[in-house]
Amino acid sequence: MISGLLGLLTTLRWLFRKPVTAHYPKQHLPVQERYMGFPALLWDDTAAEPFCTGCMVCVRECPTQCMSAQMHDNPKFASGESHRRKIIQTFEINLNRCILCGICVDVCAFDAIEMSYEHELSSFSRTGARADLGLLLELGGRYTETTQWQATNPEKNVASVALAKRAAAKTQAGEAEGKA
Amino acid sequence: MEGTAAPMSAEPQTGVVDMMLNMGPQHPATHGVFRMVLSIDGERVVGVRPHIGYLHRGSEKLSEHESYGQVITLFDRLDYVSNLNNELVFARAAEELMGVEAPERAQYIRTILCELNRVASHLLFIGTYALDVGAMTPVMYTFRERERVQNLFEHVTGARMMHNYFRIGGVKEDVPGDFAERVRSVVRHLREGVEETDRLLTFNEVYLARTRGVGVISAADAVSCGLTGPCLRGSGVAYDVRKAYPYEVYDRLEFDVPVGEFGDCWDRYWVRLQECYESLRMTEQALEQMPDGLVMAPGRRIARPPKGEAYAHAENPRGDIGVFLVSDGTDKPYRVKVRPPSFCNLVGLERMMDGAYVADAVAILGSLDIVLGEVDR
Ligand code: SF4
Ligand code: SF4
């Protein structure tokens, strides 16, 4: 009897406080900074092309084998606009199979893929979860915008920085040759 | 049903056959897809036959096709309410195989997160168990508190449940800068929340009537059935892997091992409740002691252990989880064998149910706190 009243007292105290529940479709809670949503590809503005070289490391390391990629020769490499010899041609992630583990981000050495904040991508079509290169880059664009994303290794991966470094190395080598 | 068909004979059979009652696989109290067939004699249960396998996903076999780093994602999904504890035990088995040790800071991070995960798991148990025996309110409180832990995990690991955060030789990345403050505030809130649930439930008459003296298993029986974790400690056996075979930094933390008295449902509940307090205590201590430094042992990123085998075990919220790992020298394990505590605890079900009322079957099953993802793997 007493314990029952004690319990009532405990619940009574919460009667006058604000509810902690968020009513989902109407109310969205913000995600945390490190939140891992669906993977997305990033866009290198300095060369107007994706960071991804299609090296296939992430495709091999994905535990659910939900990605596929194809690379081709980068036309911008020949014209000197980019330092990427190869570039991604098609890329597809089956988001239905993706388990949001973040392994693809871990293994990518080109800063090309990130776990975005997207988590509400349901669609009515059967193939709606097959994210192609365009959609992945769009998601990535949204992600870089909201987080002010910076490449972790710009010297290697951002085209303008990498090209400048290469040019500097070349002139240095030229100078050294001239001296010798 | 087995045993019900009467043998053909000239004389008409007048023997008595037990009634069979099928419970599950879809039953709200089975927490997953678990089926048991009860033999009933009037109001009493005289036999129980668990049927498992409805959630079998072949995790052990799948592990043989995944590289060591990828197997961690499978371990997340074994016991899906204490993911980090599972990740830890696999990481430790692989570390033992490779002869590496996680840096001290990583060990502290892992300990803190595992203890918080234990609290989250126990809170889930307390809430749903109260629901099983007919108390509607506590689950609201415990889920609210559990959400705090879940949010903290999202802040640290990036995911609420399937974290994939522990690595062989450390953790994925260092914790965010405000980790200590957030953990402190979570611990403070959790302690209040657990106390509140304690007040609400523990000595409630109705709850006591439903759980006291129900599903009793003696200490000797518990040991011989191979129970571990709170189910064993509820019977009064103070066996805890964290004390008996300390791993990570547990030898540097001060904590008690709460034990029950009679081995009934209430004792198993009480042990879990007390463990919540102990875990919070441990978390605070570990936070005080946490040094700076690396969070990942230096070495190759892709694990390729030498030929050999290793066994590691740890205290999961449900009991003693063990992983036996055999390596053939490639980057994929040759065999991964899991000793899931939930599965082993199910062995005790028959003894607990023997002679119990049918109405108590749910209370007894719930008090084992099985997670079917782990039972079926
Ligand atoms: S995302 Fe990274 S790892 Fe994957 S193919 Fe592109 S460059 Fe390679
Ligand atoms: S997050 Fe994991 S499952 Fe998803 S695409 Fe990346 S590696 Fe594959």
XYZ file of C-alpha atoms and ligand atoms in Angstrom:
573
model
C 0.000 0.000 0.000
C 2.676 2.463 1.079
C 4.941 1.526 -1.794
C 2.052 1.997 -4.187
C 1.498 5.507 -2.889
C 5.210 6.172 -3.130
C 5.085 5.140 -6.757
C 2.106 7.381 -7.366
C 4.005 10.264 -5.854
C 6.906 9.634 -8.222
C 4.672 9.635 -11.251
C 2.743 12.608 -9.991
C 5.878 14.680 -9.959
C 6.275 14.191 -13.672
C 2.742 15.201 -14.410
C 3.623 18.848 -14.283
C 6.887 18.749 -16.191
C 7.417 19.224 -19.879
C 7.217 16.006 -21.912
C 10.514 14.666 -23.206
C 8.979 12.926 -26.196
C 9.542 14.280 -29.680
C 6.726 13.502 -32.094
C 8.725 12.198 -34.940
C 7.346 13.072 -38.332
C 6.335 16.512 -37.123
C 9.358 17.129 -34.985
C 12.913 16.241 -35.955
C 15.652 16.022 -33.398
C 19.006 17.305 -34.589
C 21.658 14.684 -35.200
C 24.952 14.727 -33.354
C 28.065 16.028 -35.009
C 29.603 12.630 -35.638
C 26.355 11.083 -36.800
C 26.825 8.462 -39.473
C 24.061 8.619 -42.028
C 24.286 7.236 -45.540
C 27.667 7.460 -47.240
C 28.030 10.250 -49.773
C 30.672 11.256 -52.306
C 32.382 14.585 -52.160
C 33.052 17.132 -54.858
C 36.393 18.805 -55.455
C 35.501 22.389 -56.372
C 39.014 23.300 -57.417
C 38.919 20.886 -60.331
C 35.135 20.595 -60.731
C 35.182 16.829 -60.396
C 34.618 14.269 -57.652
C 37.435 13.385 -55.278
C 36.856 9.729 -55.981
C 39.373 8.047 -58.236
C 37.494 4.788 -58.357
C 40.262 2.891 -56.641
C 37.738 0.276 -55.475
C 39.209 -0.071 -51.986
C 35.900 0.787 -50.367
C 34.064 -1.570 -52.702
C 36.293 -4.413 -51.569
C 36.155 -3.529 -47.887
C 32.415 -3.006 -47.600
C 31.116 -5.799 -45.363
C 27.802 -6.054 -47.206
C 29.141 -5.608 -50.745
C 26.618 -2.926 -51.436
C 28.810 -0.688 -53.573
C 30.017 -0.879 -57.132
C 32.273 1.501 -58.995
C 33.899 1.929 -62.356
C 36.757 4.235 -63.239
C 38.076 5.698 -66.452
C 40.974 7.899 -67.567
C 40.539 11.444 -66.401
C 40.394 13.833 -69.385
C 41.279 16.695 -67.053
C 44.536 15.047 -66.177
C 45.749 15.319 -69.757
C 44.772 18.975 -69.906
C 46.562 19.667 -66.614
C 43.484 20.766 -64.678
C 43.635 17.901 -62.245
C 46.205 15.709 -60.586
C 43.915 12.671 -60.728
C 45.005 10.267 -63.397
C 41.870 8.164 -63.058
C 38.424 9.333 -62.141
C 35.190 7.696 -61.167
C 32.765 7.011 -64.001
C 29.863 5.240 -62.378
C 29.287 4.615 -58.708
C 26.352 2.962 -57.081
C 25.509 2.230 -53.470
C 22.534 0.108 -52.638
C 21.377 1.993 -49.591
C 19.035 -0.815 -48.629
C 22.015 -3.035 -47.983
C 24.246 -0.426 -46.440
C 24.580 -0.944 -42.705
C 26.071 2.505 -42.019
C 29.239 1.052 -40.600
C 31.607 3.721 -41.835
C 34.248 1.282 -43.032
C 34.254 2.807 -46.525
C 35.150 6.184 -45.034
C 37.859 4.608 -42.919
C 39.630 2.957 -45.810
C 39.371 5.699 -48.424
C 42.734 7.390 -48.842
C 41.399 10.102 -51.157
C 39.016 11.995 -48.855
C 36.368 11.041 -51.367
C 33.623 9.598 -49.228
C 32.029 10.679 -45.976
C 29.145 9.539 -43.826
C 26.587 12.255 -44.447
C 23.762 13.263 -42.142
C 21.101 11.875 -44.499
C 18.850 9.314 -42.950
C 15.432 9.953 -44.417
C 15.656 8.721 -47.965
C 12.632 6.503 -48.333
C 11.031 6.512 -51.724
C 8.094 4.855 -53.388
C 9.970 3.127 -56.166
C 11.660 -0.209 -55.906
C 14.948 1.095 -57.161
C 14.737 4.250 -55.083
C 17.443 3.087 -52.710
C 20.029 2.633 -55.460
C 22.026 5.781 -55.122
C 24.002 6.588 -58.244
C 26.901 8.971 -58.666
C 24.660 12.009 -59.122
C 22.620 11.419 -55.988
C 25.673 10.547 -53.921
C 27.381 13.742 -54.962
C 24.249 15.708 -54.176
C 24.149 14.226 -50.680
C 27.827 14.962 -50.308
C 27.243 18.550 -51.409
C 24.619 19.010 -48.733
C 26.955 17.491 -46.178
C 29.927 19.695 -47.028
C 27.699 22.726 -46.914
C 26.276 22.038 -43.462
C 29.550 20.982 -41.885
C 32.106 23.231 -43.607
C 33.963 20.064 -44.462
C 37.713 20.255 -45.051
C 39.859 17.592 -46.667
C 42.077 15.847 -44.126
C 44.946 15.519 -46.563
C 44.651 18.459 -48.985
C 48.228 18.157 -50.294
C 47.398 14.818 -51.759
C 43.762 15.159 -52.594
C 42.627 18.715 -53.360
C 43.441 19.356 -57.004
C 44.623 22.959 -56.751
C 46.877 22.273 -53.776
C 48.275 19.082 -55.234
C 48.920 20.697 -58.624
C 50.633 23.696 -57.036
C 52.815 21.360 -55.033
C 53.738 19.401 -58.118
C 54.541 22.563 -60.046
C 56.717 23.802 -57.200
C 58.519 20.479 -57.061
C 59.074 20.659 -60.821
C 60.557 24.158 -60.790
C 62.728 23.181 -57.865
C 63.959 20.167 -59.748
C 64.519 22.392 -62.810
C 66.503 24.868 -60.761
C 68.596 22.126 -59.255
C 69.292 20.826 -62.744
C 70.157 24.310 -63.954
C 72.656 24.732 -61.134
C 74.223 21.372 -61.771
C 3.165 -33.481 -30.528
C 5.766 -35.942 -29.446
C 4.631 -38.466 -26.913
C 0.963 -37.826 -27.360
C 0.165 -40.557 -29.844
C -1.237 -43.513 -28.006
C 0.340 -46.833 -28.891
C -1.941 -49.222 -30.735
C -3.358 -51.798 -28.423
C -6.521 -53.772 -27.927
C -7.230 -52.140 -24.581
C -8.479 -48.548 -24.770
C -5.873 -46.187 -23.262
C -6.935 -44.342 -20.187
C -3.614 -42.680 -19.397
C -3.387 -38.985 -18.765
C -1.605 -36.779 -21.268
C -0.225 -33.366 -20.383
C -1.698 -30.456 -22.179
C 0.713 -28.620 -24.441
C 0.725 -24.867 -24.673
C 2.653 -23.173 -27.412
C 4.107 -19.802 -26.556
C 5.641 -17.729 -29.288
C 7.421 -17.269 -31.646
C 5.492 -14.032 -31.854
C 4.687 -13.217 -28.302
C 5.179 -9.803 -26.766
C 6.982 -11.210 -23.771
C 9.575 -13.250 -25.623
C 11.628 -10.222 -26.719
C 12.459 -11.435 -30.154
C 11.331 -14.583 -31.824
C 11.491 -17.355 -29.309
C 9.104 -20.223 -28.957
C 8.608 -22.506 -26.016
C 6.261 -25.395 -25.662
C 4.960 -25.771 -22.143
C 3.564 -29.021 -20.835
C 0.854 -28.144 -18.416
C -0.766 -30.099 -15.668
C -3.687 -28.000 -14.551
C -2.268 -24.642 -13.543
C 1.254 -25.920 -13.240
C 4.050 -26.135 -15.754
C 5.608 -29.574 -15.695
C 7.927 -29.281 -18.643
C 9.243 -26.728 -21.046
C 10.873 -27.187 -24.392
C 12.495 -24.122 -25.902
C 12.667 -23.861 -29.679
C 15.273 -21.505 -30.985
C 16.588 -20.566 -34.391
C 13.998 -18.122 -35.638
C 16.546 -15.328 -35.697
C 19.427 -17.365 -37.031
C 21.513 -15.239 -39.351
C 24.602 -17.375 -39.524
C 26.853 -14.791 -37.917
C 29.545 -17.299 -37.053
C 29.710 -18.651 -40.562
C 29.504 -15.195 -42.073
C 32.489 -14.163 -39.993
C 34.613 -16.615 -41.928
C 33.998 -14.602 -45.074
C 34.709 -11.200 -43.633
C 38.022 -9.650 -42.761
C 38.799 -9.053 -39.100
C 37.759 -5.431 -39.259
C 34.444 -6.313 -40.827
C 33.610 -9.014 -38.285
C 33.155 -6.276 -35.682
C 30.054 -5.129 -37.541
C 28.618 -8.618 -37.123
C 29.348 -8.649 -33.416
C 27.400 -5.434 -33.064
C 24.385 -7.371 -34.141
C 24.723 -10.359 -31.840
C 23.349 -8.912 -28.667
C 21.779 -5.799 -30.045
C 21.187 -4.049 -26.767
C 24.772 -4.200 -25.583
C 26.636 -3.727 -28.817
C 29.820 -2.277 -27.427
C 30.324 -5.116 -24.975
C 30.236 -7.512 -27.885
C 32.605 -5.492 -29.991
C 34.990 -5.446 -27.081
C 35.188 -9.176 -26.671
C 35.928 -9.793 -30.327
C 38.496 -7.012 -30.416
C 40.148 -8.527 -27.375
C 40.223 -12.004 -28.859
C 41.879 -10.675 -32.010
C 44.291 -8.593 -29.956
C 45.321 -11.651 -28.027
C 45.870 -13.519 -31.262
C 48.008 -10.741 -32.680
C 49.829 -9.985 -29.464
C 48.931 -6.316 -29.463
C 47.483 -4.355 -26.623
C 45.295 -1.312 -26.860
C 46.825 1.880 -25.473
C 45.758 2.833 -21.996
C 43.517 5.659 -23.078
C 41.681 3.387 -25.477
C 41.187 0.858 -22.702
C 39.652 3.494 -20.488
C 37.378 4.703 -23.258
C 36.271 1.158 -23.929
C 35.617 0.506 -20.261
C 33.571 3.662 -19.818
C 31.468 3.014 -22.886
C 30.950 -0.634 -21.965
C 29.791 0.242 -18.478
C 27.369 2.828 -19.814
C 26.126 0.257 -22.263
C 25.561 -2.126 -19.402
C 23.424 0.474 -17.667
C 21.465 1.063 -20.871
C 20.923 -2.656 -21.286
C 19.833 -3.155 -17.692
C 17.476 -0.198 -17.959
C 15.895 -1.811 -20.973
C 15.527 -4.999 -18.980
C 13.985 -3.291 -15.977
C 11.492 -1.434 -18.114
C 10.385 -4.340 -20.246
C 10.418 -6.778 -17.376
C 8.108 -4.549 -15.409
C 5.921 -4.496 -18.496
C 5.947 -8.282 -18.599
C 4.682 -8.575 -15.055
C 2.096 -5.883 -15.553
C 3.617 -2.540 -14.556
C 3.149 -0.079 -17.381
C 4.898 3.004 -16.074
C 8.537 2.099 -15.384
C 9.283 1.441 -19.031
C 8.630 5.092 -19.802
C 11.166 6.183 -17.213
C 13.830 3.683 -18.112
C 13.548 4.405 -21.826
C 13.890 8.083 -21.184
C 17.078 7.452 -19.251
C 18.368 4.948 -21.767
C 17.970 7.573 -24.451
C 20.596 9.679 -22.699
C 23.138 6.908 -23.065
C 22.094 6.378 -26.642
C 22.591 10.061 -27.394
C 26.006 10.005 -25.802
C 26.938 7.022 -27.955
C 25.778 8.842 -31.039
C 27.914 11.774 -30.017
C 30.991 9.594 -29.526
C 30.660 6.835 -32.090
C 28.325 8.282 -34.687
C 25.606 5.674 -34.279
C 22.992 4.993 -31.701
C 23.185 1.249 -31.812
C 25.416 -0.337 -34.428
C 28.523 1.584 -33.541
C 31.428 -0.243 -35.151
C 33.628 1.871 -32.905
C 36.062 -0.496 -31.238
C 38.967 -1.650 -33.319
C 41.499 -4.397 -32.943
C 44.111 -2.512 -30.934
C 42.095 0.459 -29.805
C 39.117 2.525 -30.871
C 38.238 4.162 -34.163
C 38.919 7.741 -33.169
C 39.466 9.726 -30.023
C 36.436 10.856 -28.067
C 35.172 14.390 -28.660
C 36.524 17.199 -26.505
C 33.497 17.490 -24.261
C 33.381 13.774 -23.541
C 34.149 14.036 -19.823
C 31.509 16.668 -19.173
C 28.870 14.840 -21.119
C 29.589 11.544 -19.422
C 29.421 13.235 -16.033
C 26.081 14.794 -16.788
C 24.753 11.511 -18.201
C 25.921 9.659 -15.104
C 24.257 12.201 -12.855
C 20.978 11.942 -14.702
C 21.164 8.172 -14.902
C 21.700 7.855 -11.201
C 18.612 9.928 -10.571
C 16.690 7.930 -13.117
C 17.714 4.585 -11.677
C 16.814 5.780 -8.184
C 13.459 6.876 -9.451
C 12.786 3.501 -11.032
C 14.004 1.889 -7.853
C 11.450 3.829 -5.834
C 8.734 3.082 -8.308
C 9.235 -0.628 -8.666
C 11.538 -2.470 -6.314
C 9.379 -2.779 -3.229
C 6.027 -2.377 -4.877
C 3.704 -4.985 -3.386
C 2.257 -6.123 -6.655
C 5.687 -6.436 -8.176
C 6.948 -8.359 -5.174
C 3.980 -10.689 -5.364
C 4.671 -11.394 -8.998
C 8.420 -11.971 -8.633
C 9.278 -13.050 -5.077
C 9.708 -16.793 -4.802
C 8.960 -17.260 -8.496
C 11.368 -19.119 -10.729
C 13.726 -20.144 -7.974
C 16.987 -21.791 -8.937
C 19.462 -22.828 -6.287
C 23.099 -21.831 -6.405
C 24.200 -25.398 -7.078
C 21.694 -25.777 -9.898
C 22.656 -22.421 -11.358
C 26.304 -23.438 -11.459
C 25.606 -26.851 -12.914
C 23.373 -25.352 -15.608
C 26.176 -23.016 -16.596
C 24.337 -19.811 -15.869
C 26.398 -16.666 -15.798
C 25.853 -13.011 -15.218
C 22.960 -11.645 -13.169
C 21.117 -14.972 -13.423
C 23.942 -16.687 -11.573
C 24.579 -13.856 -9.158
C 20.881 -13.727 -8.346
C 21.333 -17.207 -6.840
C 24.085 -15.948 -4.603
C 27.207 -16.971 -6.504
C 29.526 -13.997 -6.732
C 31.129 -14.819 -10.044
C 31.871 -11.874 -12.261
C 34.433 -12.016 -15.060
C 35.411 -8.456 -14.295
C 36.530 -9.559 -10.837
C 37.590 -13.138 -11.499
C 39.609 -12.487 -14.661
C 40.032 -8.718 -14.871
C 40.445 -7.326 -18.358
C 40.860 -3.836 -19.727
C 41.170 -1.595 -16.661
C 38.760 -3.319 -14.309
C 41.544 -4.257 -11.917
C 42.073 -0.558 -11.251
C 38.439 0.193 -10.507
C 36.738 -0.328 -7.228
C 33.364 -1.995 -7.395
C 31.226 -4.553 -5.639
C 29.549 -7.574 -7.094
C 25.944 -7.537 -5.931
C 24.496 -10.977 -5.269
C 20.986 -12.137 -4.574
C 19.804 -14.458 -1.862
C 17.187 -16.868 -3.102
C 17.713 -17.033 -6.831
C 14.185 -15.966 -7.681
C 13.030 -13.459 -10.280
C 13.166 -10.570 -7.871
C 16.766 -11.334 -6.972
C 17.763 -11.381 -10.609
C 16.060 -8.032 -11.066
C 17.651 -6.619 -7.933
C 21.133 -7.703 -8.972
C 20.725 -5.863 -12.267
C 19.444 -2.769 -10.525
C 22.405 -2.735 -8.169
C 24.747 -3.326 -11.074
C 23.488 -0.107 -12.614
C 24.727 1.794 -9.559
C 28.033 -0.067 -9.615
C 28.510 0.647 -13.317
C 27.899 4.321 -12.785
C 30.414 4.274 -9.961
C 32.950 2.577 -12.209
C 32.326 5.053 -14.998
C 33.099 7.948 -12.712
C 36.281 6.345 -11.450
C 37.475 5.498 -14.925
C 36.795 9.028 -16.055
C 38.951 10.355 -13.222
C 41.804 8.031 -14.089
C 41.660 8.378 -17.867
C 45.074 9.387 -19.201
C 45.882 11.219 -22.414
C 47.601 9.518 -25.274
C 47.051 7.358 -28.287
C 43.785 5.568 -28.851
C 45.075 3.051 -31.359
C 48.054 0.742 -31.097
C 50.579 1.555 -33.798
C 50.787 -1.056 -36.491
C 49.213 -2.165 -39.686
C 45.684 -1.060 -40.358
C 44.586 -4.337 -41.853
C 44.751 -7.049 -39.234
C 46.465 -10.240 -40.309
C 47.091 -12.339 -37.214
C 49.538 -15.232 -37.297
C 48.336 -18.812 -37.314
C 46.910 -19.835 -33.990
C 43.937 -19.669 -31.750
C 42.777 -17.473 -28.916
C 39.935 -17.294 -26.462
C 38.745 -14.142 -24.798
C 35.811 -13.657 -22.526
C 34.219 -10.701 -20.871
C 31.266 -9.750 -18.747
C 28.394 -8.855 -20.989
C 25.245 -7.446 -19.317
C 23.772 -10.909 -19.758
C 26.722 -12.899 -18.550
C 30.009 -14.347 -19.579
C 30.449 -13.922 -23.325
C 33.333 -15.777 -24.873
C 34.886 -15.768 -28.314
C 37.084 -18.521 -29.614
C 39.028 -17.418 -32.629
C 41.084 -19.580 -34.961
C 43.338 -17.953 -37.502
C 44.964 -19.596 -40.495
C 47.246 -16.654 -41.107
C 45.056 -14.895 -43.669
C 43.121 -11.678 -43.177
C 39.930 -13.588 -42.506
C 39.263 -15.706 -39.433
C 39.190 -19.445 -39.988
C 36.605 -19.993 -37.293
C 34.778 -17.758 -34.884
C 32.935 -19.470 -32.077
C 30.833 -17.432 -29.730
C 29.719 -18.519 -26.322
C 26.617 -16.400 -25.962
C 25.478 -15.913 -22.365
C 21.790 -15.716 -23.295
C 21.913 -19.102 -24.952
C 23.644 -20.726 -22.007
C 21.275 -19.063 -19.559
C 18.342 -20.650 -21.352
C 19.566 -23.989 -20.013
C 18.349 -22.951 -16.593
C 14.849 -22.252 -17.847
C 13.572 -25.764 -17.277
C 14.626 -25.859 -13.622
C 13.121 -22.458 -12.970
C 9.845 -23.305 -14.654
C 9.430 -26.651 -12.973
C 6.185 -26.506 -11.010
C 5.573 -22.849 -11.656
C 2.175 -21.429 -12.511
C 1.444 -20.856 -16.172
C 0.901 -17.186 -15.416
C 4.453 -16.987 -14.078
C 6.029 -18.454 -17.193
C 6.323 -15.008 -18.713
C 7.813 -13.566 -15.551
C 10.420 -16.318 -15.417
C 11.356 -16.067 -19.067
C 11.609 -12.304 -18.796
C 13.876 -12.493 -15.771
C 16.480 -14.359 -17.813
C 16.798 -11.291 -20.035
C 17.665 -13.207 -23.173
C 18.361 -11.447 -26.431
C 17.482 -13.640 -29.333
C 20.026 -12.127 -31.657
C 22.613 -13.683 -29.437
C 20.844 -16.951 -28.772
C 20.443 -17.776 -32.446
C 23.432 -15.838 -33.808
S 35.423 6.439 -52.446
Fe 37.584 6.383 -51.948
S 38.044 4.236 -51.639
Fe 36.076 4.320 -52.681
S 36.593 4.136 -54.860
Fe 36.475 6.312 -54.403
S 38.568 6.897 -53.906
Fe 38.492 4.657 -53.790
S 28.878 2.370 -44.645
Fe 29.553 0.237 -44.570
S 27.910 -0.897 -45.536
Fe 27.592 1.242 -46.084
S 28.631 1.478 -48.038
Fe 30.096 2.018 -46.462
S 31.241 0.142 -46.046
Fe 29.359 -0.435 -47.149
